[in-house]
Structures are given as structure tokens and as C-alpha cells.
Short mmCIF file of C-alpha atoms in Angstrom, two decimals:
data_model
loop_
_atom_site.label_atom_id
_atom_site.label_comp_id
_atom_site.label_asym_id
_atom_site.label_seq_id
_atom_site.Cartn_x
_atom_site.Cartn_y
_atom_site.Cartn_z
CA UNK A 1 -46.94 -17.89 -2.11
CA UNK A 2 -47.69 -16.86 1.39
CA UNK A 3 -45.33 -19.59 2.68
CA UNK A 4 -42.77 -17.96 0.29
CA UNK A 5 -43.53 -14.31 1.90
CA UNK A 6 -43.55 -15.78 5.41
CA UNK A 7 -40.16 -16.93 5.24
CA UNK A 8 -39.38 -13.75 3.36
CA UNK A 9 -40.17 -11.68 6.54
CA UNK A 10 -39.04 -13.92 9.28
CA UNK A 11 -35.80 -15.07 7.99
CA UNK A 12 -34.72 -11.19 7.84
CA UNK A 13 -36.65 -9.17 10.50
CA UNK A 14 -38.08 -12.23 12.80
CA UNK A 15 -35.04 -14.18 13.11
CA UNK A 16 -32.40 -12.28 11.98
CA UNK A 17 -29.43 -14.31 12.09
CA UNK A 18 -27.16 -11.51 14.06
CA UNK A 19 -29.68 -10.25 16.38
CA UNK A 20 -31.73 -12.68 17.29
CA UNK A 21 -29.34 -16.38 16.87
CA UNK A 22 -26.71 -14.34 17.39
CA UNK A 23 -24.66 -15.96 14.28
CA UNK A 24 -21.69 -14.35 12.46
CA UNK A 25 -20.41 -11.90 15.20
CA UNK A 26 -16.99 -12.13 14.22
CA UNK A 27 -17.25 -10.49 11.03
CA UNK A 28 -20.54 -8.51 11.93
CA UNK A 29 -17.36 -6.67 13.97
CA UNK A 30 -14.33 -7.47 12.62
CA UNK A 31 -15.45 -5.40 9.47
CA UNK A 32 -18.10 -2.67 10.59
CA UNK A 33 -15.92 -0.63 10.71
CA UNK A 34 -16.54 1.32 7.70
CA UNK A 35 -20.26 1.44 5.54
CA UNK A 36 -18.12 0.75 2.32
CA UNK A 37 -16.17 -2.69 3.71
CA UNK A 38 -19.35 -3.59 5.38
CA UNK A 39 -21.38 -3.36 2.72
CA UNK A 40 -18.75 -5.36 0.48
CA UNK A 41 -18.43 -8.42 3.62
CA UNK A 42 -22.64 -8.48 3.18
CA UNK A 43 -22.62 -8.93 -0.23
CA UNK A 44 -19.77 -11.64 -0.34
CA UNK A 45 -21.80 -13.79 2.41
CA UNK A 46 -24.93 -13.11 0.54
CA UNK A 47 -23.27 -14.87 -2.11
CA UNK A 48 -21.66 -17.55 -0.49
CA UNK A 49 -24.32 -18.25 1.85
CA UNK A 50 -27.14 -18.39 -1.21
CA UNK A 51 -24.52 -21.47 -3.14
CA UNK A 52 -24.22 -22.92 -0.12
CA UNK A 53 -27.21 -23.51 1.44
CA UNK A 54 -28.34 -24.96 -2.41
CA UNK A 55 -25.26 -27.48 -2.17
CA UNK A 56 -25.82 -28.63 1.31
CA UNK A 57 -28.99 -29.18 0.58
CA UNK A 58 -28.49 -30.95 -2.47
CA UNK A 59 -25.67 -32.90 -0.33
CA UNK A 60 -27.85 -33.80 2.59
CA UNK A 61 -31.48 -34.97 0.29
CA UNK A 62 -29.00 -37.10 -2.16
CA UNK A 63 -26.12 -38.70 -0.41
CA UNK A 64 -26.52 -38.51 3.65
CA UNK A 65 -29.84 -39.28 3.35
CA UNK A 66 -30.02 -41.73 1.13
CA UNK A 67 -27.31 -43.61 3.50
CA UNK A 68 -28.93 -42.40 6.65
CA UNK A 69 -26.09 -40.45 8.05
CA UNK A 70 -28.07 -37.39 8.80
CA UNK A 71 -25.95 -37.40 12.04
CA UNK A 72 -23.23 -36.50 10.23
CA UNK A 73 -24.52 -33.17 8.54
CA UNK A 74 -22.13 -30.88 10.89
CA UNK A 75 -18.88 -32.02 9.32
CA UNK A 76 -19.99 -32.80 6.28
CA UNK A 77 -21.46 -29.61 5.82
CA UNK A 78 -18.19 -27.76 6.81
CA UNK A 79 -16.27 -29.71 4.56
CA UNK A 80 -18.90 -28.50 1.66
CA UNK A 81 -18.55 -25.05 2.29
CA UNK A 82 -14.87 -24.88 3.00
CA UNK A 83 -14.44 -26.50 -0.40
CA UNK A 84 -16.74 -24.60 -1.99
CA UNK A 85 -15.76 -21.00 -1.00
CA UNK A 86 -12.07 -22.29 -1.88
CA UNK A 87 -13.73 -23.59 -5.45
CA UNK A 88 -15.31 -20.30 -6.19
CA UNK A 89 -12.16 -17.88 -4.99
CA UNK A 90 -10.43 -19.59 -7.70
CA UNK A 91 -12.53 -19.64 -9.96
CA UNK A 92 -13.89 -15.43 -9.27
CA UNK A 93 -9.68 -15.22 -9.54
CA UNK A 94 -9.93 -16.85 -13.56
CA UNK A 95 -13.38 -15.48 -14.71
CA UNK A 96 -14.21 -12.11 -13.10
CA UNK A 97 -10.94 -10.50 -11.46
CA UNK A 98 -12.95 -7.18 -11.03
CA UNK A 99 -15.99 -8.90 -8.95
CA UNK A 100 -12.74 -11.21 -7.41
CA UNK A 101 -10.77 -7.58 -6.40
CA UNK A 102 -14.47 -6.37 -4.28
CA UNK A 103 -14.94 -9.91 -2.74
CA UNK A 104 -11.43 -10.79 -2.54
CA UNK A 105 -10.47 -10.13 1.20
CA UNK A 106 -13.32 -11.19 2.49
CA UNK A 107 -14.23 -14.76 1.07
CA UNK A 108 -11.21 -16.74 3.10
CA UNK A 109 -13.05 -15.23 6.00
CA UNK A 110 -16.26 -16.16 4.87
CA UNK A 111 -14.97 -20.30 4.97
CA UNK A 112 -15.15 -20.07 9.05
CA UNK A 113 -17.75 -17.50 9.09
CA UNK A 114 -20.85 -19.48 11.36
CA UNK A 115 -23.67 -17.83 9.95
CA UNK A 116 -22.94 -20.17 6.89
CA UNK A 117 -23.33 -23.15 8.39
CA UNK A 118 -26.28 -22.17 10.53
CA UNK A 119 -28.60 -21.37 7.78
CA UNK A 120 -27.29 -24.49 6.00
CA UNK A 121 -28.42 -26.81 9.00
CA UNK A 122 -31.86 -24.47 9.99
CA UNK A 123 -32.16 -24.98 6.07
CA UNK A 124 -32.37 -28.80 6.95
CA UNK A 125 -33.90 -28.72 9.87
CA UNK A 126 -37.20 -26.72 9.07
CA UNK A 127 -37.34 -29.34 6.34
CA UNK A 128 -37.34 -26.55 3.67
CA UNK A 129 -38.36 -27.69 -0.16
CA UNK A 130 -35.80 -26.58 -2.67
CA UNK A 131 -36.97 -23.32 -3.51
CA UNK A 132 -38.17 -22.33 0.11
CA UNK A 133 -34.50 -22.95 1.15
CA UNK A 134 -33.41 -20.74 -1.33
CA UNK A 135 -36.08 -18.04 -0.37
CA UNK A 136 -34.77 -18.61 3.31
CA UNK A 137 -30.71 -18.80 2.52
CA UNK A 138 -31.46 -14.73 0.55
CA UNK A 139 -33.12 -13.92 3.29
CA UNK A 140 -31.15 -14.74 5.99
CA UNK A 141 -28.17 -13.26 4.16
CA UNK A 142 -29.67 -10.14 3.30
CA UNK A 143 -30.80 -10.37 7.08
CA UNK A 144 -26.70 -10.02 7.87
CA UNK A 145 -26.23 -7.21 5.42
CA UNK A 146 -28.83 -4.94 6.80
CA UNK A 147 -27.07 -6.11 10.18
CA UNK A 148 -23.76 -5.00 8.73
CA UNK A 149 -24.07 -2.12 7.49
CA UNK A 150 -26.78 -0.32 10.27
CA UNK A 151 -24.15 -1.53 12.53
CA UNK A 152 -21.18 -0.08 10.43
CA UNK A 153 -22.95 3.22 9.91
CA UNK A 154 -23.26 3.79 14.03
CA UNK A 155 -19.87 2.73 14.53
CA UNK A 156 -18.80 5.72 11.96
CA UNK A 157 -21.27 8.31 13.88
CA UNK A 158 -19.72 6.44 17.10
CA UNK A 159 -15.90 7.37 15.74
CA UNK A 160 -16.30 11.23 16.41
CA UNK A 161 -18.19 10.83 19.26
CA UNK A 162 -16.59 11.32 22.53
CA UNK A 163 -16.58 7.99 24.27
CA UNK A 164 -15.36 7.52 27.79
CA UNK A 165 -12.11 5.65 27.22
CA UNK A 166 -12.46 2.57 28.81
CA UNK A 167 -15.67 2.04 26.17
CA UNK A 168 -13.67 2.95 22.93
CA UNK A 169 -13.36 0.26 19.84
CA UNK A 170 -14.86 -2.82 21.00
CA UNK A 171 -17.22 -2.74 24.44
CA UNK A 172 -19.18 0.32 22.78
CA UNK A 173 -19.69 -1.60 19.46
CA UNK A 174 -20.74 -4.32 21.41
CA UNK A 175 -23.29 -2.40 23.77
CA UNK A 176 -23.96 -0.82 20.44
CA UNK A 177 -25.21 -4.65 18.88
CA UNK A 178 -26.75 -5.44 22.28
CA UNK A 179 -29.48 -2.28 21.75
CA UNK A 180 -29.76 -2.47 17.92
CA UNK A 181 -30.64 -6.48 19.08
CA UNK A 182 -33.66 -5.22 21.35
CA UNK A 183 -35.09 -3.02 18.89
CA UNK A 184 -35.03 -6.17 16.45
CA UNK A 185 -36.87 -7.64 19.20
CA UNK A 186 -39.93 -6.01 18.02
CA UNK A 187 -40.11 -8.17 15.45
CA UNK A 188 -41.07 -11.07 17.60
CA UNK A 189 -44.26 -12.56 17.04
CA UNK A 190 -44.66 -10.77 13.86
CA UNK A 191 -44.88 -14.26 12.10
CA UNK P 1 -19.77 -52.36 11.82
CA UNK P 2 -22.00 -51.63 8.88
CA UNK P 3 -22.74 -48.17 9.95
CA UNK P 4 -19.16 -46.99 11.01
CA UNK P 5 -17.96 -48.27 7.47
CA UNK P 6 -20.77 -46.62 5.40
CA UNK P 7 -19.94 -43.07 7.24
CA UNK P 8 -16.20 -43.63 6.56
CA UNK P 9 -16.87 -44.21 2.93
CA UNK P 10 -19.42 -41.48 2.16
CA UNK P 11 -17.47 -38.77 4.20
CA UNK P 12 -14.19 -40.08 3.05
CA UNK P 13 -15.55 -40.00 -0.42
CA UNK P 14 -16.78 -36.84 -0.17
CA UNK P 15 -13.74 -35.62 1.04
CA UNK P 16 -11.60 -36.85 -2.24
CA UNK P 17 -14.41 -36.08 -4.59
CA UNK P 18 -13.71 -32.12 -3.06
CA UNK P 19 -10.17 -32.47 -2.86
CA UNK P 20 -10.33 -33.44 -6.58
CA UNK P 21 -12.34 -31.23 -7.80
CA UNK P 22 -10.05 -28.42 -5.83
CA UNK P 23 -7.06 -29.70 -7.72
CA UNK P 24 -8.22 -29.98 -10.86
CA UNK P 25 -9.89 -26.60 -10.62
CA UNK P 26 -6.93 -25.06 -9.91
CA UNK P 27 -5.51 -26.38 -12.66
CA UNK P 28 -7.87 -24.98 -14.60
CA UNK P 29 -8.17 -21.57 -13.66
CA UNK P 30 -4.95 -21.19 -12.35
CA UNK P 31 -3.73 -17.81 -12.96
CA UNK P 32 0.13 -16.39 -13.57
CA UNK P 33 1.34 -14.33 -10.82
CA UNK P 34 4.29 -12.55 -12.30
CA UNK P 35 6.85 -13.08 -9.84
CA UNK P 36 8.17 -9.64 -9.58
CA UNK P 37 4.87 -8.79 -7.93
CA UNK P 38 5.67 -10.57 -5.17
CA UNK P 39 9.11 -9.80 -4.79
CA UNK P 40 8.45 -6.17 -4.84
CA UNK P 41 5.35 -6.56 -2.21
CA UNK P 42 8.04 -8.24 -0.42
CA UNK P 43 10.00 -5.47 -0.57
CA UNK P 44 7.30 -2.79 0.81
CA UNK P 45 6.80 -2.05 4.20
CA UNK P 46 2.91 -3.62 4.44
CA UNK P 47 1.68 -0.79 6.40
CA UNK P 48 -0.88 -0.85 4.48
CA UNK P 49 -1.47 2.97 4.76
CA UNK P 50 -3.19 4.07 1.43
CA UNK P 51 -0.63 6.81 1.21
CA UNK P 52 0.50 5.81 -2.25
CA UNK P 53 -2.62 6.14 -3.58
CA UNK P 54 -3.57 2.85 -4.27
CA UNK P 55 -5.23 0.37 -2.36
CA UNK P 56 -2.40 -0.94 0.19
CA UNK P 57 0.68 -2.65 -0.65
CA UNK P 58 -0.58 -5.17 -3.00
CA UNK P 59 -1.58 -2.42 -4.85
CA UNK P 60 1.36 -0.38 -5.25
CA UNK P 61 3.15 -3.62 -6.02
CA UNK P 62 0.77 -4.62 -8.80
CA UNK P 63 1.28 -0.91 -10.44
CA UNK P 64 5.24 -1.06 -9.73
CA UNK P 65 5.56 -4.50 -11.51
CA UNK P 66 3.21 -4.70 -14.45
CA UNK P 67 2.18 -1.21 -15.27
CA UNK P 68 5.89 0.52 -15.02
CA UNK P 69 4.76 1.94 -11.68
CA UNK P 70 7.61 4.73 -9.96
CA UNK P 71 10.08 2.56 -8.08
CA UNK P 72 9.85 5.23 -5.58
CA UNK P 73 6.02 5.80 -5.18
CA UNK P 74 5.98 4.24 -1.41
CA UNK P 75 6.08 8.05 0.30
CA UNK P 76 6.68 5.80 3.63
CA UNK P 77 9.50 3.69 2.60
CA UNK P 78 11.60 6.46 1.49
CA UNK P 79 14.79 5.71 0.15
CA UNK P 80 15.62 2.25 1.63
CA UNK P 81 12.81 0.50 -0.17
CA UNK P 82 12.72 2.50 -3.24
CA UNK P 83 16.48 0.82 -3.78
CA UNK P 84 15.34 -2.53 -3.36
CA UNK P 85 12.45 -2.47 -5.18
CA UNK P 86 14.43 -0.90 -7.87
CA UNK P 87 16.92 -3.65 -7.95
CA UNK P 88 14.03 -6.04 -8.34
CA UNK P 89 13.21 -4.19 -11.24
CA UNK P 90 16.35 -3.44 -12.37
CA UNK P 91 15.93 0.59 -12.24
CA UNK P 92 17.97 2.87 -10.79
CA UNK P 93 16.30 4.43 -8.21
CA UNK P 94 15.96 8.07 -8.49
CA UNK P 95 16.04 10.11 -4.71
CA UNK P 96 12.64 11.02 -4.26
CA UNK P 97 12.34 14.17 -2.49
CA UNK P 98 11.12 13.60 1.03
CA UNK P 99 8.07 15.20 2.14
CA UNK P 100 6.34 15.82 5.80
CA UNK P 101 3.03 17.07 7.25
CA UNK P 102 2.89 20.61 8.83
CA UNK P 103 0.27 22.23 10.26
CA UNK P 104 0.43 25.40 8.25
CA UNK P 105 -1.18 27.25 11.55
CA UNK P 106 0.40 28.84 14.52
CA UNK P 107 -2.56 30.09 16.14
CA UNK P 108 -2.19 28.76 19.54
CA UNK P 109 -4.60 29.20 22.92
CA UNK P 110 -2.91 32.32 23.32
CA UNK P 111 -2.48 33.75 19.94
CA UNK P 112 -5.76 33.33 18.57
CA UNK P 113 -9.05 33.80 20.02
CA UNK P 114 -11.90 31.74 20.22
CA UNK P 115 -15.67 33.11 19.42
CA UNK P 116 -17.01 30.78 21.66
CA UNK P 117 -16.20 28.09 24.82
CA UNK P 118 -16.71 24.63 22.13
CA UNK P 119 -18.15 21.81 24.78
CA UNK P 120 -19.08 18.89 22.58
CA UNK P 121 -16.77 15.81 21.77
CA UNK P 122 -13.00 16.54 21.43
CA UNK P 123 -12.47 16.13 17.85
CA UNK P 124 -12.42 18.58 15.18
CA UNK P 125 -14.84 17.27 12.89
CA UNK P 126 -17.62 17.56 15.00
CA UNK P 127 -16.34 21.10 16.14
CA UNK P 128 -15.65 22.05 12.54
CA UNK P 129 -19.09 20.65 12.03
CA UNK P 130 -21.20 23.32 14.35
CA UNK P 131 -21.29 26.83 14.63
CA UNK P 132 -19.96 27.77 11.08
CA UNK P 133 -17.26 26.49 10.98
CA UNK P 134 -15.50 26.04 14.36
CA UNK P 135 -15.17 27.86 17.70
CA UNK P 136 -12.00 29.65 16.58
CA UNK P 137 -12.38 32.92 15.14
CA UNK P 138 -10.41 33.00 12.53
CA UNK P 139 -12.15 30.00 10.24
CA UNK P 140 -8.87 28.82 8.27
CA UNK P 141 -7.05 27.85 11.39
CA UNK P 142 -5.82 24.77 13.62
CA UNK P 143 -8.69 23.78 16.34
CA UNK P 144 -6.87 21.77 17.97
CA UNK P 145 -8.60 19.42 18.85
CA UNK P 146 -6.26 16.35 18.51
CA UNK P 147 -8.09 14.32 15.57
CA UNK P 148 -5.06 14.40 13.56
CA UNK P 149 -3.16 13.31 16.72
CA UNK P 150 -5.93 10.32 16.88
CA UNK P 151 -4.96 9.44 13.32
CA UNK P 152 -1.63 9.49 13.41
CA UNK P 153 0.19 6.02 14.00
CA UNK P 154 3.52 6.87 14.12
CA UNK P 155 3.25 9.24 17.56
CA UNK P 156 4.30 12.21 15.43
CA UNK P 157 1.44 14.84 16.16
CA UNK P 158 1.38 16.76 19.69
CA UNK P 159 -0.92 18.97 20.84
CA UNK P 160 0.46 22.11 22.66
CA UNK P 161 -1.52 24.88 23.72
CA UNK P 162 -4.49 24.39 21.43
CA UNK P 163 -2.31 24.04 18.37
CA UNK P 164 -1.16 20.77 16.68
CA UNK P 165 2.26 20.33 16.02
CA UNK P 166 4.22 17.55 13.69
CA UNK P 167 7.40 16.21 14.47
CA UNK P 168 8.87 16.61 11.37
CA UNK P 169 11.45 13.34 11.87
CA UNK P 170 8.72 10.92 13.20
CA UNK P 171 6.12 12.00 10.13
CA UNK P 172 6.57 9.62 7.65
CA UNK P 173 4.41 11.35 5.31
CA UNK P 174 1.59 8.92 5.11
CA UNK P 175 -1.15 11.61 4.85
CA UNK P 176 -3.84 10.24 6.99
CA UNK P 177 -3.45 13.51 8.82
CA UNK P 178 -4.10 15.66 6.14
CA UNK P 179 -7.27 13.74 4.80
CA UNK P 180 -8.91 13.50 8.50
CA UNK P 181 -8.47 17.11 9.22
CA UNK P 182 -11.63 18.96 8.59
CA UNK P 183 -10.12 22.50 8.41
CA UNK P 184 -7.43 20.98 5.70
CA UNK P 185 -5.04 23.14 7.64
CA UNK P 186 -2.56 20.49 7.16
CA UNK P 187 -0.24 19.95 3.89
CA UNK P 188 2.81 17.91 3.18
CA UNK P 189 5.71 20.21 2.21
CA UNK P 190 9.29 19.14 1.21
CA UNK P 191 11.62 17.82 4.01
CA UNK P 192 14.62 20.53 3.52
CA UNK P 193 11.75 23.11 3.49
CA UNK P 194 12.44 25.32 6.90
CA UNK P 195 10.90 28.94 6.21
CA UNK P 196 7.54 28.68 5.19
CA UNK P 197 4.31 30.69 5.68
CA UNK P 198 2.22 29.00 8.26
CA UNK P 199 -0.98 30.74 7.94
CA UNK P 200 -4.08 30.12 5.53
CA UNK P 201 -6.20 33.37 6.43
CA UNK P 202 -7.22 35.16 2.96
CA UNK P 203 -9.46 37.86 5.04
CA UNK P 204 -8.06 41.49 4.88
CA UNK P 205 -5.38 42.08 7.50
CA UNK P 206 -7.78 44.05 9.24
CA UNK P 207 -9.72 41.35 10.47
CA UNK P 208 -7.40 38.97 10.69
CA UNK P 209 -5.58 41.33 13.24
CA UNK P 210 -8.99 41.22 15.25
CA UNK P 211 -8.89 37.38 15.24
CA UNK P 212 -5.17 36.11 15.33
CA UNK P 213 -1.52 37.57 16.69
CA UNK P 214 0.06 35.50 14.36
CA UNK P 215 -2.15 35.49 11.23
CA UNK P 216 -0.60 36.99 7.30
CA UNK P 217 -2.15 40.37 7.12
CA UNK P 218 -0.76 40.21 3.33
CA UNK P 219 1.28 43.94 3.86
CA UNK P 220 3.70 42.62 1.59
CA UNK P 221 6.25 43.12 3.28
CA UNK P 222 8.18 39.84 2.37
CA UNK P 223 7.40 39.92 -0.96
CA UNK P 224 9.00 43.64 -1.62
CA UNK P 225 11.86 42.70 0.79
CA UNK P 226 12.51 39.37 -1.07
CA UNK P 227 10.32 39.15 -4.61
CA UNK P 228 12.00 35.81 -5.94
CA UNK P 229 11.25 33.96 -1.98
CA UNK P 230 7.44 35.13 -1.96
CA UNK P 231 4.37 35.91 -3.82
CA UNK P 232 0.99 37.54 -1.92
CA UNK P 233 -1.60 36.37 -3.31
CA UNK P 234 -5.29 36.40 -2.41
CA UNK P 235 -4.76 38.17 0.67
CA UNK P 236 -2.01 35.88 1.31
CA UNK P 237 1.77 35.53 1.35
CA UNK P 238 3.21 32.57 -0.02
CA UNK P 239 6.16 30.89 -0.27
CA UNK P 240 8.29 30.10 -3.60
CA UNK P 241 10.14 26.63 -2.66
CA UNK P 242 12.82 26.16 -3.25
CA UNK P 243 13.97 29.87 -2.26
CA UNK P 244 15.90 31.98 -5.41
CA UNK P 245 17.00 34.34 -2.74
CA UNK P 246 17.76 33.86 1.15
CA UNK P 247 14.18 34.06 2.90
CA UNK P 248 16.10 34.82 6.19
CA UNK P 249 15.52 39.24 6.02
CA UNK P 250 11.95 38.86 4.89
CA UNK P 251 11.28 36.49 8.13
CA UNK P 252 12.93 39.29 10.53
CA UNK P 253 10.57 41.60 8.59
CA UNK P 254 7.55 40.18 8.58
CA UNK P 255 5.28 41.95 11.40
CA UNK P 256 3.06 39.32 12.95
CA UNK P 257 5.38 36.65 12.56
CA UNK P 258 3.38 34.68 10.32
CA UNK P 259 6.37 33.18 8.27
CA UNK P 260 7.94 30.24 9.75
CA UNK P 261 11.81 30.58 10.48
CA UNK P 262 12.33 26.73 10.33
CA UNK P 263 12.62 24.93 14.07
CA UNK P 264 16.49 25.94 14.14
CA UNK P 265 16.20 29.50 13.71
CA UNK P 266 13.45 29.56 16.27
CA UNK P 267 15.55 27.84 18.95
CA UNK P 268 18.24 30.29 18.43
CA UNK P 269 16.21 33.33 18.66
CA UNK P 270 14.62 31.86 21.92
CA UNK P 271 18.26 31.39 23.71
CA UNK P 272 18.99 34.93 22.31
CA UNK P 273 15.91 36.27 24.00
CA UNK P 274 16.51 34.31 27.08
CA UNK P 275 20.29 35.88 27.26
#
């Protein structure tokens, strides 16, 4: 139970997969730019992240292991989630076209999106039992969410704000990840 | 050898146990697009401005095709589109009357007076934000301070001399400018609409002399000069659009100048003055 907690706290705070791997920067600013959109990209990698991470893993203990091709796990894993986020867009479209309307933009971004694959191979790497990887893949998502949105909510304070021109849009919201990245510092050691 | 082979045939395999499973799933849960969704989304300009109402083009499209949407509910299209996405629907599309912004203020640096010097970030919101209400002293008007302009992507909004002002034939009525402004001193009004009254004031004329050269002291003037062109109401004259009688002797009544002559008129009263 304290390994469970552990894993809680570090996969979100400790080693928060934006600020402190520094995975999933592309959307963590392609999409800040509103609290609402932010909070809707969080929620879709949540999701994809948590299936993923339980089919890689599945994947990896049951067929590249058993034929020792753990070498392999990059492009295997890629072509798992690729297939899977496709799988699950069509099949949101069929079952649930009100959950498929809020996640809708954002999943085909969500196949490329790094963060993805990185808790799917730290998953395999930390040599994570079934249910710890699962612990770890929520965490690390909801880890990206918080990331998301705190970052989306500055960026809206930043909007009215009177920024010196050659910082507007981008090189303020990336100063802007940069700080909110040493104050997640703090964390360090904590586990 | 051995090792090469096995990673061919597990990846390999992998790969056509996904690609079958895609295929067959989207067999499965393949849903029916109606076509004329698509030709109509086609058919919109995919600005992807909100200004509809609905959540960008796909949107609109959706409620045009399946739920008997207006053919001409795409403000920014205008006309052009509204006939082709008729004829995909086989409608006949009815004119839609055109609308633009206007910034129903003409308070200006020099017209109006400020309460205070503002110093914080140049945009309204914030300004609007501190100080109750603004640094202008008369609490209805323009501030000026160019969010609109910010907002607007077609290069139709100017500022000159503390006051915004819309191009009325770059506008294409897309109404980001009128949600973003925090003094809602902006409105869309009709195209052919020249005379109008640009001011929003509904203090007594008394104090709105005190703060504003240009503000609607509601004398009611206009509205006895010309009773079927304007109403005063609230402390404020109003015009009736589309006009039941010619506007034009109520404008050359009007004492402050409140009421809008339409750009035109202006222009020729200028050169007149000028002569």
C-alpha cells in the first residue's frame, strides 16, 4: 500500500512528466491556450495514456518477452498505441458520440503525443507489476493535466497582460513552463 | 538468422493482427456521414470563427444539413456561400441582411475626458477592470485601448485618437469584437444603416455634459423633430431602423452631435466646412 502511495506522489509531483522529463511539450502548448481546451486535451491523454500503458504492458510480459525481443519495445510500442487510439476514435465515434464530440479533436493528436510512449516504456522499465503500472500510467497522466491546465490558466492571465512584443505567444509561454518547472523542482527528493 | 526471423514474424504479426482488427472495427462501428454534410462544410469558408453560433464550421454544417439549419446562417460568408450551400440543399437562398460592428461611441481623446492618467497594460479589460470601471469619465464609453483591434483578424478596427473605429467594408461581422470588449460598447447593426445614435450614456444630460462633448443628453430633440426615426428612452435617444421618416433634420438638430450622420454625410459636411 505504501508502494502504491509512493508511486502515487512521485509519478505526479516528483517526476512530473512535463516538468521534470520534459515529455509532451507539444500539446502542453499547442493547446494551453484556453483552461476549457486544456482541460479537455488532459482528460483525453488521461484516457489514452491509462489503455495504453495496460496494453503495452500486456504486449511486452506476453509476446516480446516471451520471444526475447525486448529490444524491440520502441516500435512495437508505437505501433500499439497508434492502433489503439485509431481503435478507440472509432469506436467513441459508434458508442458515445457526445464523449467522441469533447475528445474528438484532440485524440489524432494524442497518436504522436510522446508522453504516451514514455510512461509506456518507464512503465517497463521500473519493472512495474500490473496494478502498480496502472497506479503509475493515472498518475503520470493526471501529472500532465495539472501541467495543462496551471499552464493554460497563466497563459489566459498572460493574454491581457502587457508583454514586450518580441515575448508575445510563444517565448513568454515558454519562459512561463521554464519557472512553473523550478517550482516543481521542490518536489525533488520528496520520495 | 533465427533472431532476425523471429522479430520479423512477431512485429510483422503484430502489425496485421492491428491492421485487422482496424478494418474490421471499422466495419463495425462505421458510422453514415450524410454526404450533404460534407458538401456544405465544403462550401463554408473554414474560418472557423464561432460567429454562427455553433462550434466552427463543422458545426454549422452539421445544423445546415440534418437539422434544417438557415442556408444563410454563416454571417461571414454572406451571400456567395449562402447560394451554394443552398444549391446543395436545394433551397433558395433568401438575402440575408448584412450586418457590421460599430463602435456605438464617439468619445475621442479630445471629446471626452478622462478621470484619471490609466498606466497599466494597454488593453481594455484590465483598464475596464480597475478603478470602477475605466479611466474615462463617462463609464458607457469606448477606452480605447485597442483590444478589439487585437481581436480583430480581418484588419478592420483602427484606433484614432483614443477612440476605436470599424471599417465598415473590411468587418465581416464575425463578432469577436463585440464579445472581447469589456465596455460592450460595440454592436452589430445592419449594413445600409448610416444615421444612427452612437452614444450609450443613460446619465442625465447634465452630467453627461460634464463628462463628454459628444454624449446624448436625451433633450429630445430628435425625437419631437422626427417621432417615427427616434424614441428617447432611459435617458437615451434611439434609433428606429429602418427610418419611417428621413433622419437627415433631426441629425442637423441634434445639439451635441451625438447621432451619427453615416460616413458620407460626414465627409461632405467636412469639405463644406473646409470651403
Amino acid at each position: 500500500m505504501a508502494n502504491i502511495f509512493q508511486i502515487i506522489i512521485a509519478s505526479i509531483f516528483v517526476n512530473n512528466y512535463v516538468f521534470a522529463r520534459f515529455l509532451g511539450i507539444c500539446p502542453l502548448l499547442g493547446v494551453s491556450n484556453k483552461t476549457e481546451t486544456a482541460a479537455g486535451m488532459g482528460v483525453a491523454v488521461t484516457f489514452v495514456i491509462t489503455l495504453a500503458s495496460a496494453i503495452t504492458w500486456v504486449v511486452h510480459e506476453f509476446v516480446l518477452s516471451q520471444f526475447g525481443l525486448e529490444y524491440l519495445m520502441t516500435i512495437v510500442f508505437i505501433l500499439v498505441i497508434a492502433a489503439l487510439v485509431q481503435f478507440v476514435e472509432m469506436f467513441l465515434k459508434k458508442s458515445s458520440p457526445g464523449l467522441y464530440n469533447a475528445l474528438g479533436v484532440y485524440l489524432p493528436l494524442i497518436t504522436t503525443n510522446c508522453v504516451v510512449l514514455g510512461v509506456a516504456i518507464l512503465n517497463i522499465t521500473s519493472e512495474y507489476n500490473f496494478i502498480e503500472m496502472i497506479v503509475n500510467a493515472l498518475g503520470s497522466s493526471i501529472g500532465f493535466l495539472i501541467a495543462i491546465v496551471f499552464l493554460a490558466a497563466i497563459r489566459e492571465r498572460i493574454d491581457i497582460a502587457d508583454v514586450p512584443e518580441v515575448f508575445k505567444g510563444f517565448p513568454i509561454s515558454l519562459v512561463t513552463v521554464g519557472l512553473m518547472s523550478m517550482a516543481f523542482m521542490g518536489f525533488q527528493g520528496l520520495v | 538468422m533465427s533472431n532476425v526471423l523471429t522479430a520479423v514474424g512477431v512485429v510483422g504479426g503484430l502489425g496485421l493482427l492491428f491492421g485487422a482488427l482496424l478494418s474490421f472495427a471499422s466495419k463495425v462501428f462505421h458510422v453514415k456521414v450524410d454526404y450533404k454534410v460534407e458538401a456544405v462544410r465544403a462550401a463554408l469558408p473554414g474560418a472557423n470563427c464561432g460567429a454562427c453560433g455553433f462550434p466552427g464550421c463543422d458545426g454549422m454544417a452539421a445544423h445546415i444539413a440534418l437539422e434544417d439549419g438557415p442556408v444563410n446562417g454563416c454571417p461571414v460568408g454572406g451571400q456567395p456561400v449562402a447560394d451554394k450551400v443552398a444549391e446543395i440543399m436545394g433551397k433558395v437562398a433568401v438575402a440575408g441582411a448584412k450586418e457590421v460592428a460599430c463602435v456605438m461611441c464617439q468619445g475621442d481623446a479630445t471629446r471626452a475626458k478622462e478621470r484619471y492618467t490609466y498606466t497599466g497594460p494597454r488593453d481594455c479589460r484590465s483598464n475596464a477592470a480597475t478603478g470602477g470601471g475605466g479611466s474615462k469619465a463617462c463609464t458607457f464609453g469606448c477606452l480605447g485601448g485597442g483590444t478589439c483591434k487585437d481581436y480583430c483578424q480581418f484588419g478592420a478596427i483602427e484606433i484614432i485618437n483614443g477612440l476605436a473605429v470599424i471599417d465598415k467594408e473590411k468587418c465581416t461581422a464575425c463578432g469577436k469584437c463585440v464579445e472581447v470588449c469589456p465596455k460592450k460598447i460595440i454592436e452589430m447593426v445592419p449594413y445600409d444603416q448610416e444615421v444612427m445614435v452612437k452614444c450609450k450614456n443613460t446619465e442625465p444630460g447634465k452630467e453627461v455634459r460634464q463628462k463628454c462633448a459628444v454624449g446624448c443628453i436625451a433633450c429630445n430633440l430628435c425625437a419631437r423633430t422626427a417621432p417615427e426615426a427616434f424614441v428617447v428612452e432611459n435617458n437615451l435617444a434611439k434609433a428606429q431602423f429602418p427610418f419611417a421618416q428621413d433622419p437627415a433634420e433631426a441629425v442637423q438638430k441634434c445639439p451635441t452631435g451625438c447621432i451619427y450622420p453615416g460616413l458620407a454625410a460626414k465627409e461632405a459636411a467636412k469639405k463644406e466646412k473646409a470651403v
